[in-house]
């Protein structure tokens, strides 16, 4: 198993994510692109000391960007939406 700090890169804080965490106890994380749902669940439970009920993952494709004549592409990244047990919270500090 990989180190939990290598699996979970950051907690994504957005307006939609804040509403999700308040209503349905779901949090959005940016995770390593090679991580699977089982590894993500174990890493969240170990790092934040909470009980995970469900993990949904998706790959966010990078946007095409242009700077004058050159064309580039932002990197793809993996997003995980984690549902926690009622009463558990991840502190956003």
Coordinates of C-alpha atoms in Angstrom, one line a residue, residues 11-81:
X11 CA -8.9 18.8 -0.4
X12 CA -10.7 20.9 -3.0
X13 CA -12.7 23.8 -1.5
X14 CA -15.4 25.2 -3.8
X15 CA -18.9 26.6 -3.5
X16 CA -20.4 23.4 -4.8
X17 CA -18.2 21.3 -2.5
X18 CA -19.2 23.3 0.5
X19 CA -22.8 22.8 -0.2
X20 CA -22.2 19.1 -0.7
X21 CA -20.4 18.8 2.6
X22 CA -23.2 20.6 4.5
X23 CA -26.1 18.7 2.9
X24 CA -24.9 15.2 2.2
X25 CA -21.6 14.9 4.2
X26 CA -19.5 14.6 1.0
X27 CA -16.0 16.0 0.4
X28 CA -14.1 16.5 -2.8
X29 CA -10.4 15.5 -2.9
X30 CA -7.7 15.7 -5.5
X31 CA -6.0 12.3 -5.5
X32 CA -3.1 10.5 -7.3
X33 CA -4.1 9.4 -10.8
X34 CA -3.0 5.8 -10.1
X35 CA -5.0 5.5 -6.8
X36 CA -8.0 3.2 -6.8
X37 CA -11.2 3.5 -4.6
X38 CA -9.9 1.1 -1.9
X39 CA -6.6 3.0 -1.5
X40 CA -8.5 6.3 -1.4
X41 CA -10.9 5.0 1.3
X42 CA -8.1 3.7 3.5
X43 CA -6.0 6.9 3.1
X44 CA -8.9 9.1 4.1
X45 CA -9.8 7.0 7.1
X46 CA -6.2 6.9 8.3
X47 CA -5.4 10.6 7.8
X48 CA -8.7 12.2 9.0
X49 CA -9.8 9.5 11.5
X50 CA -13.3 9.2 9.9
X51 CA -15.5 6.4 8.6
X52 CA -15.9 6.4 4.8
X53 CA -19.2 5.0 3.4
X54 CA -18.6 5.5 -0.4
X55 CA -16.0 6.7 -2.8
X56 CA -16.8 8.0 -6.3
X57 CA -13.9 8.8 -8.7
X58 CA -13.6 10.6 -12.0
X59 CA -10.8 11.9 -14.2
X60 CA -10.9 15.6 -15.0
X61 CA -9.4 16.2 -18.4
X62 CA -7.0 19.2 -18.7
X63 CA -8.1 22.2 -20.8
X64 CA -6.4 23.3 -24.0
X65 CA -4.7 26.7 -23.4
X66 CA -3.1 29.0 -26.0
X67 CA -0.5 31.7 -25.5
X68 CA -0.2 33.6 -28.7
X69 CA 1.2 31.1 -31.2
X70 CA 1.9 28.2 -28.9
X71 CA -0.7 25.7 -27.9
X72 CA -0.5 23.8 -24.6
X73 CA -2.6 21.5 -22.4
X74 CA -3.1 21.5 -18.7
X75 CA -2.5 18.2 -16.9
X76 CA -5.4 15.7 -16.3
X77 CA -6.1 15.0 -12.7
X78 CA -8.2 12.6 -10.7
X79 CA -11.1 13.7 -8.4
X80 CA -12.6 11.7 -5.6
X81 CA -15.9 12.5 -3.9

